[in-house]
Coordinates of C-alpha atoms and ligand atoms in Angstrom, one line a residue:
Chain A
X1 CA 23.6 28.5 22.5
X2 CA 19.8 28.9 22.9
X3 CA 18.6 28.2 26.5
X4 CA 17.0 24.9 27.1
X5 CA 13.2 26.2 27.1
X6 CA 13.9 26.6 23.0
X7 CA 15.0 23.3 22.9
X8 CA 12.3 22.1 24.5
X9 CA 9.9 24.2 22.3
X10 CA 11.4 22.7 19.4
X11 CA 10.5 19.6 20.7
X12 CA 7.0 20.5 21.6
X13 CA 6.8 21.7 17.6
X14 CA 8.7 18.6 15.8
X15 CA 6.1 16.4 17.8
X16 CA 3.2 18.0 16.2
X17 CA 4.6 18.1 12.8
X18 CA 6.0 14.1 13.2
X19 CA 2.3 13.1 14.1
X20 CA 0.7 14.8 11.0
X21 CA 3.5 14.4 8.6
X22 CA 3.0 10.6 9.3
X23 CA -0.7 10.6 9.0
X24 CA -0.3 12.7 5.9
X25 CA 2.4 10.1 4.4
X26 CA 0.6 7.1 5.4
X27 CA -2.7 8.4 3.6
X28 CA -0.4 9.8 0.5
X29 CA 1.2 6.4 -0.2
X30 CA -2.2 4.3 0.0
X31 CA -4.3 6.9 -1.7
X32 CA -2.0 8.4 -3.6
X33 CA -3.4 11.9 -2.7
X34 CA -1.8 14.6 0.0
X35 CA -5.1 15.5 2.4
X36 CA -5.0 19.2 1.8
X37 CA -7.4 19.3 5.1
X38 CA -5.1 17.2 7.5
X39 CA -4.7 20.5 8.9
X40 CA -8.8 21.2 9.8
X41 CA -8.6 17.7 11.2
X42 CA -5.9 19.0 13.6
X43 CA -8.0 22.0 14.3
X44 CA -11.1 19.5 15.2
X45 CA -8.9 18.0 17.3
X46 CA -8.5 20.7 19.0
X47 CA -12.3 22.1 19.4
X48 CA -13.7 18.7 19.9
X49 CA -11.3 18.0 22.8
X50 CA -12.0 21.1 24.1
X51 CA -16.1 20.7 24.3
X52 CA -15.6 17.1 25.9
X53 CA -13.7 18.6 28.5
X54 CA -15.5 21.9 29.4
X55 CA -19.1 21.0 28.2
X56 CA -19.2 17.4 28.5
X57 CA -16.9 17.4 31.9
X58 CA -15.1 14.1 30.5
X59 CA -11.4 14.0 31.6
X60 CA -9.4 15.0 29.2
X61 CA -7.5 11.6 28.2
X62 CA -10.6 9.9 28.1
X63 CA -12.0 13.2 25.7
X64 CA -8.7 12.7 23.4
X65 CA -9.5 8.7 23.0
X66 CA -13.0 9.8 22.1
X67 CA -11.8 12.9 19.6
X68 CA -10.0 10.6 17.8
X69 CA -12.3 8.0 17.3
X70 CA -15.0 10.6 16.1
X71 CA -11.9 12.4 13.6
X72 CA -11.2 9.4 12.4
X73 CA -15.0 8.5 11.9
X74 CA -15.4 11.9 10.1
X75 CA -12.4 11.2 8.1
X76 CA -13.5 7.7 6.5
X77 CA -16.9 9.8 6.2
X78 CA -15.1 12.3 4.0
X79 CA -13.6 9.7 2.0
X80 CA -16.5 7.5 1.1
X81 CA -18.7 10.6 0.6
X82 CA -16.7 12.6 -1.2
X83 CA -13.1 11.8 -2.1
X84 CA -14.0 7.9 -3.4
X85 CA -16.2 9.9 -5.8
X86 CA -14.4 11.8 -7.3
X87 CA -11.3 10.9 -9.6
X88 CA -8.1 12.6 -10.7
X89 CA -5.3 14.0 -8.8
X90 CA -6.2 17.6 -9.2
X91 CA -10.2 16.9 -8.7
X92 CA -9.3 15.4 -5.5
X93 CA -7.2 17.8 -4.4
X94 CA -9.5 20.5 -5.1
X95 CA -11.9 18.7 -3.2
X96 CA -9.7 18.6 0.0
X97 CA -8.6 22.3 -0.5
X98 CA -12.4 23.2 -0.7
X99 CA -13.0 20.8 2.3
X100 CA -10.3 23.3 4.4
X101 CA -12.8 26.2 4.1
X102 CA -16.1 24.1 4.5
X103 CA -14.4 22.6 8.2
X104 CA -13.1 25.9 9.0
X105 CA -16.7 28.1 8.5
X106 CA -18.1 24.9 10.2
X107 CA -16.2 25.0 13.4
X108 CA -16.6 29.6 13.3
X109 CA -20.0 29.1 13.1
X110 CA -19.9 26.3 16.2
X111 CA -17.5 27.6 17.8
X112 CA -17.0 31.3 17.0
X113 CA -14.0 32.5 15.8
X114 CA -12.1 34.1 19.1
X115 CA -9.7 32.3 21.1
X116 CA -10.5 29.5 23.7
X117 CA -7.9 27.5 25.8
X118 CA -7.4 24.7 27.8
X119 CA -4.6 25.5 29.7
X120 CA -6.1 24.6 33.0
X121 CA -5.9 20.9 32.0
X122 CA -2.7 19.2 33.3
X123 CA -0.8 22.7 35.0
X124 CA 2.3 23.2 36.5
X125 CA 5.7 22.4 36.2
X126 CA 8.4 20.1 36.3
X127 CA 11.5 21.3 38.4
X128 CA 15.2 20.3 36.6
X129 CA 17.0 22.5 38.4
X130 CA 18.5 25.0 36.2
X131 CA 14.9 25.2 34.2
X132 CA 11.6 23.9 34.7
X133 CA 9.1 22.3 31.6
X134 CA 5.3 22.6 31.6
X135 CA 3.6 18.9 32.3
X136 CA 1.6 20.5 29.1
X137 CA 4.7 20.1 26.8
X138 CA 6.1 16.9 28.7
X139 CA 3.1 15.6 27.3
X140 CA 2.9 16.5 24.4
X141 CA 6.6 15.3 23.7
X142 CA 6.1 11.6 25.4
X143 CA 2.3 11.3 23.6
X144 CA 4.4 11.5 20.0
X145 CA 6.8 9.1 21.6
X146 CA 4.1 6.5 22.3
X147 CA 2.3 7.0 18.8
X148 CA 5.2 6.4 17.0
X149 CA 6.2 3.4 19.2
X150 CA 2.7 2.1 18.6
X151 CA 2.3 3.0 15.0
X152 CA 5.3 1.2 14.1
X153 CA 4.0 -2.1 16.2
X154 CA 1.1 -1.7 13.8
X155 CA 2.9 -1.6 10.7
X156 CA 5.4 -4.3 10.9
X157 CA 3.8 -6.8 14.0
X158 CA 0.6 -6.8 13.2
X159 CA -1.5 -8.1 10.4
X160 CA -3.5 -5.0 9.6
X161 CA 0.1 -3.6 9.2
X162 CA 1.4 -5.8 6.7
X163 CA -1.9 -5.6 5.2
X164 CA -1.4 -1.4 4.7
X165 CA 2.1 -2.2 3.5
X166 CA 1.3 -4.3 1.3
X167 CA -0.8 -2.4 -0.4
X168 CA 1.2 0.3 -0.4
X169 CA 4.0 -1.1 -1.7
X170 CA 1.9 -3.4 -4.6
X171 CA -1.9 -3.0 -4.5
X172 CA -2.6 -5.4 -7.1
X173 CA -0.7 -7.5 -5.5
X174 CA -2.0 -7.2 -2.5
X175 CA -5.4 -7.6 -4.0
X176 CA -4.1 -11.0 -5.7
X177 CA -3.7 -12.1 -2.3
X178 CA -6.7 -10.8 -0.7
X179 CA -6.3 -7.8 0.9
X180 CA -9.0 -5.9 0.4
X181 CA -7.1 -2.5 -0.6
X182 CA -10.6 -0.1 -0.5
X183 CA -11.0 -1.3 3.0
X184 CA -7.3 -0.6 4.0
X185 CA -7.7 2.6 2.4
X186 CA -10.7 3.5 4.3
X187 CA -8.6 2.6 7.7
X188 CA -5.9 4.4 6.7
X189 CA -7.6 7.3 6.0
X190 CA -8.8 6.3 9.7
X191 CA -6.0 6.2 11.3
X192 CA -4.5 9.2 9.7
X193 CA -6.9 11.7 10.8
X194 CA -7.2 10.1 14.0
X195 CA -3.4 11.3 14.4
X196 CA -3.9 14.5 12.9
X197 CA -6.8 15.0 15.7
X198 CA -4.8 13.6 18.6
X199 CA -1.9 16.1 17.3
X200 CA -4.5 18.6 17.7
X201 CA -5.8 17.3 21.2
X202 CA -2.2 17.0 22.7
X203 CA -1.5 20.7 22.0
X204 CA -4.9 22.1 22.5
X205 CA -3.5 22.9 26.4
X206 CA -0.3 24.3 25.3
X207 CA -2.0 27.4 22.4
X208 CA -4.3 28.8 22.1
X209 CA -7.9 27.0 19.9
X210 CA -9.1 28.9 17.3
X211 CA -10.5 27.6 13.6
X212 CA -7.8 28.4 12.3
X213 CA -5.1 26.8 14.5
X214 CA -4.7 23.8 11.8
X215 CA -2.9 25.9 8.9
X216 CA 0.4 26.4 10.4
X217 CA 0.8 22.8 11.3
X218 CA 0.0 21.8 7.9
X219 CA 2.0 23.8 6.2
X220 CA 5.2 22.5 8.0
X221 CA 4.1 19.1 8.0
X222 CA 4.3 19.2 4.1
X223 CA 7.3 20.5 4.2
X224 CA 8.0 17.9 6.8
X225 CA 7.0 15.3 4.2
X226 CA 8.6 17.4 1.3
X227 CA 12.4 17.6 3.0
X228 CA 11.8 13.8 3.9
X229 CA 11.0 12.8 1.0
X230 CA 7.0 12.0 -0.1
X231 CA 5.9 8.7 0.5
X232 CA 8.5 7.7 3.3
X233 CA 7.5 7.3 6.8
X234 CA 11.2 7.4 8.3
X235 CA 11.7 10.8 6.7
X236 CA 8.5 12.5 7.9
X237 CA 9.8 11.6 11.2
X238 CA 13.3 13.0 10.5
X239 CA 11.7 16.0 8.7
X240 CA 9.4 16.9 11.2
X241 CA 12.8 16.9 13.8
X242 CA 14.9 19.1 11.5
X243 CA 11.8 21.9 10.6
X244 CA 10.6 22.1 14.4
X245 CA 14.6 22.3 15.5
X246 CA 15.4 24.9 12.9
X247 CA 12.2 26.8 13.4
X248 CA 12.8 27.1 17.0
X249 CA 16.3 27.9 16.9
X250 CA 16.3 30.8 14.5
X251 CA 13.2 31.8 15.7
X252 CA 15.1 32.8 18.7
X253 CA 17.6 34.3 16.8
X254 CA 16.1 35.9 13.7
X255 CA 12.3 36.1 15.2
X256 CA 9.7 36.4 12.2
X257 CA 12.5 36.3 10.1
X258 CA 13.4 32.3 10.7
X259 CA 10.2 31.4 8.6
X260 CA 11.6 33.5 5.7
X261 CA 15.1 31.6 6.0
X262 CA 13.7 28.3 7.0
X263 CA 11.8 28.1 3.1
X264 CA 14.7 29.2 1.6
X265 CA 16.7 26.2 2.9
X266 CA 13.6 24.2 2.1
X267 CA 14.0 25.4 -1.3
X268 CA 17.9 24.9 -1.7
X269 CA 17.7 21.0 -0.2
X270 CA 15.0 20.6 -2.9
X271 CA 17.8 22.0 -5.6
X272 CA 20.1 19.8 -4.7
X273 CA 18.2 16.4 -3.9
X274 CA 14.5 16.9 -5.3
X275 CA 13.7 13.5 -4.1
X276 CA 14.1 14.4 -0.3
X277 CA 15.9 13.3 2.5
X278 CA 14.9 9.2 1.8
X279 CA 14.0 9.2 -1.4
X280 CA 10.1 8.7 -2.6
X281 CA 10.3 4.9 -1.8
X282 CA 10.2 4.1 1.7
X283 CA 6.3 2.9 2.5
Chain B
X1 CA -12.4 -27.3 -12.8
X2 CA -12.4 -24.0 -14.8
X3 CA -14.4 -23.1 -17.5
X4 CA -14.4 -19.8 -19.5
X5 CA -17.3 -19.6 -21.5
X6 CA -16.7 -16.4 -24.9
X7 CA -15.6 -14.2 -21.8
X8 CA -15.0 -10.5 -23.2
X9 CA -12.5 -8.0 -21.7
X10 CA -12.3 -4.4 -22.2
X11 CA -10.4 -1.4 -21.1
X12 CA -13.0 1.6 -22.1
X13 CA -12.9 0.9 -26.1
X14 CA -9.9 -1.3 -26.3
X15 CA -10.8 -5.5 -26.5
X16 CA -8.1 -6.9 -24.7
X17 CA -10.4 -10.7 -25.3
X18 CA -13.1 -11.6 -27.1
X19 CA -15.3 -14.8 -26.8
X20 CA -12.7 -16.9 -25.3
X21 CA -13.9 -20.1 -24.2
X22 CA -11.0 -22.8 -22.8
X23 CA -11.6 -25.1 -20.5
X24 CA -9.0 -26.6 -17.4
X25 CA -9.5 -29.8 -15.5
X26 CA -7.9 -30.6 -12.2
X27 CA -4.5 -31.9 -12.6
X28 CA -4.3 -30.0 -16.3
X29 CA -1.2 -28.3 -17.3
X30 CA -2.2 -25.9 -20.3
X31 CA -0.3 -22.9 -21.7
X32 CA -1.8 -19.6 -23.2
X33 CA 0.5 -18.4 -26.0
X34 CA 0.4 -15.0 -28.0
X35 CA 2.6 -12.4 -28.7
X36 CA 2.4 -8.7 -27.0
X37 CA -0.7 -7.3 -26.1
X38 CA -2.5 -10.9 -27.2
X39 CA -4.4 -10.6 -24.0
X40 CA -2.8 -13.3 -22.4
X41 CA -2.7 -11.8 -19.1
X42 CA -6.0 -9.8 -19.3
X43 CA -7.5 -13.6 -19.4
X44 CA -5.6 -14.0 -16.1
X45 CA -6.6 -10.7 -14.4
X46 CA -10.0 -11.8 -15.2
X47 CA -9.8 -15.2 -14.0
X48 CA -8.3 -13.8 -10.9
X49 CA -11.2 -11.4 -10.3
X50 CA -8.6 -7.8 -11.3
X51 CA -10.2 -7.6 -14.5
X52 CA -14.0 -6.9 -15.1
X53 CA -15.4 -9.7 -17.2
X54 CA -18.4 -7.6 -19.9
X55 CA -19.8 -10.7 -21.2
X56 CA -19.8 -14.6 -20.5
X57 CA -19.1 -16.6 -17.5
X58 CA -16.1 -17.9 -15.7
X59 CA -16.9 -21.1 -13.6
X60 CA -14.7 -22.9 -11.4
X61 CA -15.9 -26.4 -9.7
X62 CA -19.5 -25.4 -11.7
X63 CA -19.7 -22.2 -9.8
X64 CA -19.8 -18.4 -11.3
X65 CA -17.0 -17.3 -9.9
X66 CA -16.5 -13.7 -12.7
X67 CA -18.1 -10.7 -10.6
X68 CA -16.6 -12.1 -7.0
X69 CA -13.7 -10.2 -5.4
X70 CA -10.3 -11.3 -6.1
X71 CA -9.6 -12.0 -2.8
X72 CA -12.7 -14.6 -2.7
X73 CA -11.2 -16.0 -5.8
X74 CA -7.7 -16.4 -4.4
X75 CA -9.3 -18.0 -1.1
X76 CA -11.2 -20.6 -3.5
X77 CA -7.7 -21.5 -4.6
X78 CA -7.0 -19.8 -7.7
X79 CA -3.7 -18.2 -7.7
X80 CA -2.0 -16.1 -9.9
X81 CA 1.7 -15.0 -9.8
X82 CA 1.7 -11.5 -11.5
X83 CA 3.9 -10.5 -14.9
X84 CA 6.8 -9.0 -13.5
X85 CA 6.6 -10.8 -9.9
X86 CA 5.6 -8.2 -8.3
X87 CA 7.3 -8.8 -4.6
X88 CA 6.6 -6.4 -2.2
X89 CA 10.1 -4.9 -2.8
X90 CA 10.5 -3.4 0.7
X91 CA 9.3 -6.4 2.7
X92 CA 11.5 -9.1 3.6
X93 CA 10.9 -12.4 2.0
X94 CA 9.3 -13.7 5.1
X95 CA 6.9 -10.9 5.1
X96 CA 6.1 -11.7 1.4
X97 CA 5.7 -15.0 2.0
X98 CA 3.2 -14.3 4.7
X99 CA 1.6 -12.0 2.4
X100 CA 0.7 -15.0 0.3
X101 CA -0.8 -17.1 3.1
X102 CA -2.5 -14.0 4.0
X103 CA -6.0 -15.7 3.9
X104 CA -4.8 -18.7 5.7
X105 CA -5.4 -19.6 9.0
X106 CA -4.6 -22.5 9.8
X107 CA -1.5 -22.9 10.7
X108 CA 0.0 -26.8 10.8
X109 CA -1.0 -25.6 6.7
X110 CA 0.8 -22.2 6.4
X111 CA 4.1 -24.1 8.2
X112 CA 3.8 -27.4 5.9
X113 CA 3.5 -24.9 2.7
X114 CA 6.4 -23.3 3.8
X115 CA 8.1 -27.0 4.2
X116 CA 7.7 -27.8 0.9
X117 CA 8.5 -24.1 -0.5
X118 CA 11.9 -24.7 1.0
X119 CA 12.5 -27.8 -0.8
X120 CA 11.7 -26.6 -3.9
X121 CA 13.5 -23.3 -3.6
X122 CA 16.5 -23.7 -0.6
X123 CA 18.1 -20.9 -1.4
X124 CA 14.5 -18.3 0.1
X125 CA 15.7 -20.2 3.2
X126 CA 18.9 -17.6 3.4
X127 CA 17.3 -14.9 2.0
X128 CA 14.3 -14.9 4.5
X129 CA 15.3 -11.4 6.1
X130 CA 16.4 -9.7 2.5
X131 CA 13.9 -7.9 0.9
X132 CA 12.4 -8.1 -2.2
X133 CA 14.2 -5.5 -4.1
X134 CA 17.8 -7.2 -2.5
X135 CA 17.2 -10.0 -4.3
X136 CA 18.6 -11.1 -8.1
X137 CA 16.1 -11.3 -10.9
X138 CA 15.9 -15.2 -10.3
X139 CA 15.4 -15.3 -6.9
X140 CA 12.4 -12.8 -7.2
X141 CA 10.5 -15.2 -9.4
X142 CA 11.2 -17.9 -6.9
X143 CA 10.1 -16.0 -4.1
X144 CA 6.5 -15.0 -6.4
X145 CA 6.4 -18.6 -6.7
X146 CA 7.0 -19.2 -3.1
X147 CA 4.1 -16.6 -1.7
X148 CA 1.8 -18.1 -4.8
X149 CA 2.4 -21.6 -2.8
X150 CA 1.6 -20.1 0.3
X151 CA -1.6 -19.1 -0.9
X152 CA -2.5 -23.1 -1.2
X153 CA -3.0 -23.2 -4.5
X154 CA -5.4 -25.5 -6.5
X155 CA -5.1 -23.8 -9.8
X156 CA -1.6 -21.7 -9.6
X157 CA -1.4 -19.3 -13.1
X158 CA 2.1 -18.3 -14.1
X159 CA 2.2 -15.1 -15.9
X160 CA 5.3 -15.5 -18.0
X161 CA 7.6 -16.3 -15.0
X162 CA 10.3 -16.8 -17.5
X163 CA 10.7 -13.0 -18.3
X164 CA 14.2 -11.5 -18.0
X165 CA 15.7 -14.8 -17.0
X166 CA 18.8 -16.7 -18.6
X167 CA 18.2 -19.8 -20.2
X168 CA 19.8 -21.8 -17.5
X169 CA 17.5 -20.4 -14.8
X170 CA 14.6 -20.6 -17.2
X171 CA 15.7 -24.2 -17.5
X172 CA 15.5 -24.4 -13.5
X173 CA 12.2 -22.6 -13.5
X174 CA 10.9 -24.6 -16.1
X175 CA 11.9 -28.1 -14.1
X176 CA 10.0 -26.6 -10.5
X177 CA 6.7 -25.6 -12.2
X178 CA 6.8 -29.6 -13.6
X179 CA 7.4 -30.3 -9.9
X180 CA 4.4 -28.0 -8.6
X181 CA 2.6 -29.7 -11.4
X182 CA 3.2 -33.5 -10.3
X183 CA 2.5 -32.3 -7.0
X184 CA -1.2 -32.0 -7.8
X185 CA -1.2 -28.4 -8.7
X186 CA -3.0 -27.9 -12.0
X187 CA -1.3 -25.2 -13.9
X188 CA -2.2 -22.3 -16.0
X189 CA 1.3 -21.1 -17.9
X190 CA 1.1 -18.0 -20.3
X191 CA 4.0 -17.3 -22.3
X192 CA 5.6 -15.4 -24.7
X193 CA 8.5 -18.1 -24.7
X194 CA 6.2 -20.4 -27.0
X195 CA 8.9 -23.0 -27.1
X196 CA 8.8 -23.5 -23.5
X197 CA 5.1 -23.3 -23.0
X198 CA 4.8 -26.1 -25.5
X199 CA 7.2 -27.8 -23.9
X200 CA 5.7 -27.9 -20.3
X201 CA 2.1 -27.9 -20.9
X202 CA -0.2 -31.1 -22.6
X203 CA -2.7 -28.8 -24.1
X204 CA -2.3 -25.0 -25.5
X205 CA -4.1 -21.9 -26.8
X206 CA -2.9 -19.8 -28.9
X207 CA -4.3 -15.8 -28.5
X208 CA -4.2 -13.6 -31.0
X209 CA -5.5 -9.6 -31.2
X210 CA -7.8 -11.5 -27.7
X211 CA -9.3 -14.2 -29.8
X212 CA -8.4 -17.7 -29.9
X213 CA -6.5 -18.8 -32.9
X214 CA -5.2 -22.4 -32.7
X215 CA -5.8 -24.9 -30.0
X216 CA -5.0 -28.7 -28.9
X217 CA -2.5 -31.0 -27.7
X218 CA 1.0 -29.3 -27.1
X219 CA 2.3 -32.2 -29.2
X220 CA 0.3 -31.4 -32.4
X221 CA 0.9 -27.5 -31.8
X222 CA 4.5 -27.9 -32.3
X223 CA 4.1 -29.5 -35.5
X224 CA 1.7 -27.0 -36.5
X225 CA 3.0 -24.8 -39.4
X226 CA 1.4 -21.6 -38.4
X227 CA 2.5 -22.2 -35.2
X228 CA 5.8 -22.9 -36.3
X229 CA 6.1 -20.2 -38.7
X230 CA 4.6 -17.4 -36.0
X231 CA 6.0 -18.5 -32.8
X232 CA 8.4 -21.0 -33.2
X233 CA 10.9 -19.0 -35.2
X234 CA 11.3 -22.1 -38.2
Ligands
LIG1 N1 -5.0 -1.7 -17.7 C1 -5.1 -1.5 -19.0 N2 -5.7 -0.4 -19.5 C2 -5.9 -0.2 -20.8 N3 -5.6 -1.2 -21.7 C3 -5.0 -2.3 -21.3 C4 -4.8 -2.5 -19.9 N4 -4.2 -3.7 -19.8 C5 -4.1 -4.2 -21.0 N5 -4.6 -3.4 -21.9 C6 -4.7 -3.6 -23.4 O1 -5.3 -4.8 -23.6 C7 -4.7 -5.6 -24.6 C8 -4.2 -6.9 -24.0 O2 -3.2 -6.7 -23.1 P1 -2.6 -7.9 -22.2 O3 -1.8 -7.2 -21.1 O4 -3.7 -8.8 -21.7 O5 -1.7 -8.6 -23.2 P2 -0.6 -9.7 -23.0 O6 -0.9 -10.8 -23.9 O7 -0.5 -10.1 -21.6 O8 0.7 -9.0 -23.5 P3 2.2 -9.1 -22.9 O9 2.8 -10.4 -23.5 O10 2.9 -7.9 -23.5 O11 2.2 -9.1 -21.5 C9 -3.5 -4.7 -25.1 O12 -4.0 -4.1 -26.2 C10 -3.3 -3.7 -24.0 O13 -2.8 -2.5 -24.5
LIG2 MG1 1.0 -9.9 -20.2

């Protein structure tokens, strides 16, 4: 049995995957694109926090709030400048993939490309006898928790919400009925950058920030999104548990190795049920 | 109330309709009739604002209304319930009910639409928290009927509601759109059913290849031997 500090990495990890896994799906299932650049919106996350915190001297939740707002605001940017513009699948996706290295030279040439940290902000540790857990990762854990909370308010209280299901589900239905679906796209493309940045913030005191922090995280979020099946919101979630648990697990087992093993079993659940974990259909 | 005046719909090359011109006034009950691909429900999606209209003008009330979002269309009170009912399949009923009073606000409205959608169809009443995909093939249509009346509907257009159903339940179906009807709805009907169409409606078009081929009172079309002989079945 792993020692609890493992279990609590895992933790840390699942929450970072859940929060862009579920920005990615939420995005995917209105647009009907994957983001190939959630990651780099993770990584601005990251270096935008930072700067409002050392340059700017705002505290860091206020910073975070503020990050988002401005990923977000980049995000719907992105979208009406460059991905409304263009149409097919693969043209779109090649405009994401491009946008990865276009963020990425962006924030090296800002930001140079060695490491920075934050790990000043919220130090110490919390005592549970047997083992103690960073505040760091105690927040990184109970931030997911509140997002989630709140993002499913959103979706099924609210009227935005019904007005992003809807249109997920039935756009020209929705559109019969007058939801405005280029608008709700535009906020969820909001909304789903903002979480990818927030991801970002929340764990920019726990690693290290570099331009390059966002590929790892996006690269387990899709498979997040791949094992839970593409287009359900429930099974990013669940994904996002199972690939951070595994991961940490063998990782203390098999080291380097548990990333070799961990796409194998990727591969072998995608044998045997290609639709994921939930199926393709739950918006 | 509505007027098309030789509207013209295209996908890229393909004419779905070409210089229609029919005309609905308030309390009307027409049909549209036409076999596949007649463009029968490309002259709703352009009514409703989904299709783009190339040339000629849709008024309603002696306004333009072609080139307006369909969501400004639906709010004037032209409501369509789409070919295949299109429920939100993983909402509840409730939620797709409020989905079709979505650009309501007033609420002593939005409760007494609901009043008089459970009269009409008591069974939603029980199936409020199943969701769209839970429910048979009939109840679906009642339910897209049921969010179309939550819309407040002036104009409601059916898009062949009576699609997949048996011909008792299309004989149900056929008894609550009279009702929505005498209630002072005017009604648009398109069908491929022409038998019930005629039966329903006062007035008819018939579409063929998008252009209008035969039109008048429902009680001369039946008689009509090209009618008869292409829809009709005798
Ligand atoms: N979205 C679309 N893209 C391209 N062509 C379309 C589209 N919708 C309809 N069409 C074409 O326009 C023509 C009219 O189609 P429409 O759906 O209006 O017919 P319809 O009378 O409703 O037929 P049905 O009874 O089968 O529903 C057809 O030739 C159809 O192939
Ligand atoms: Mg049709």
């Amino acid at each position: 049995m792993p020692p609890a500090g493992i279990w609590i990495d895992a933790l840390v990890q699942s929450s970072t995957y859940i929060t862009m896994a579920f920005g990615m799906v939420l995005v995917f299932s209105i647009l009907g694109i994957l983001n190939w650049a959630h990651g780099q919106y993770y990584m601005l996350g990251a270096v935008v926090v930072f700067y409002g915190v050392t340059a700017a001297g705002v505290p860091f939740p206020i910073s975070m709030l503020i990050t988002g707002l401005i990923i977000a605001g980049l995000g719907m940017l992105v979208k009406k400048v460059l991905i409304d513009r263009v149409s097919g699948d693969l043209y779109v996706g090649a405009v994401t993939l491009a946008l990865i290295f276009f963020l990425e030279g962006l924030a090296s040439m800002l930001f140079g490309m060695q490491d920075k940290g934050l790990a000043n902000v919220m130090p110490g540790n919390m005592d549970l006898g047997s083992f103690s857990v960073s505040y760091q990762k105690i927040a990184v854990v109970s931030f997911t928790l509140v997002v989630m909370i709140a993002m499913y308010i959103v979706l099924n209280r609210t009227k935005v919400g019904l007005s992003i299901r809807a249109a997920a589900q039935e756009p020209r239905a929705a559109s019969l009925y007058g939801v405005r679906v280029d608008r709700v796209s535009l906020i969820v493309m909001g909304i789903g950058c903002a979480l990818a940045a927030w991801a970002g913030c929340i764990m920019a005191p726990v690693y290290a920030i570099n331009p390059f922090i966002g590929r790892i995280p996006m690269i387990f979020s899709l498979l997040a999104i791949v094992i839970g099946g593409l287009g359900s919101l429930s099974g990013a979630i669940i994904g996002g548990l199972i690939l951070g648990f595994l991961n940490s697990v063998m990782t203390y087992y098999i080291s380097y190795y548990s990333e070799v093993v961990l796409f194998v079993l990727v591969i072998i659940l995608l044998l045997v049920r290609p639709q994921g974990l939930f199926g393709a259909a739950l918006k | 109330m509505l007027e098309l005046r030789s509207i013209l719909v295209k996908y890229g090359k393909t004419v779905a309709v070409r210089k229609l011109s029919l005309s609905v006034n308030k309390g009307d009950f027409i049909t549209i009739l036409g076999a596949n691909g007649a463009g029968k429900s490309s002259t709703l999606n352009a009514i409703s604002g989904i299709a783009k209209v190339r040339a000629g003008e849709i008024d309603y009330k002696g306004e333009k209304i072609n080139g307006l979002k369909p969501g400004t269309i639906a709010a004037k009170g032209i409501i369509q319930i789409p070919e295949g009912r299109r429920l939100f399949p993983l909402m509840t009923v409730e939620e797709n009910l409020k989905m079709g009073a979505y650009l309501q606000n007033d609420k002593r409205r939005i409760s007494e639409a609901l009043e008089k959608v459970f009269i009409l169809f008591p069974v939603l009443k029980e199936k409020m928290r199943a969701k769209g995909r839970e429910l048979s093939g009939g109840q679906q249509q009642m339910a897209a009927i049921a969010r179309g009346l939550m819309a407040l509907p002036e104009l409601l257009m059916f898009d062949e509601p009576s699609l997949g159903l048996s011909p008792l339940l299309r004989q149900q179906l056929a008894e609550k759109i009279k009702e929505i009807n005498r209630d002072g709805v005017t009604v648009i009907l398109v069908e491929q059913n022409a038998r019930l169409g005629l039966m329903l409606a006062n007035y008819g078009y018939v579409l063929e290849n998008g252009e209008l081929t035969i039109q008048g009172k429902t009680s001369d079309l039946m008689l009509d031997d090209n009618v008869k002989k292409a829809y009709l079945g005798v």
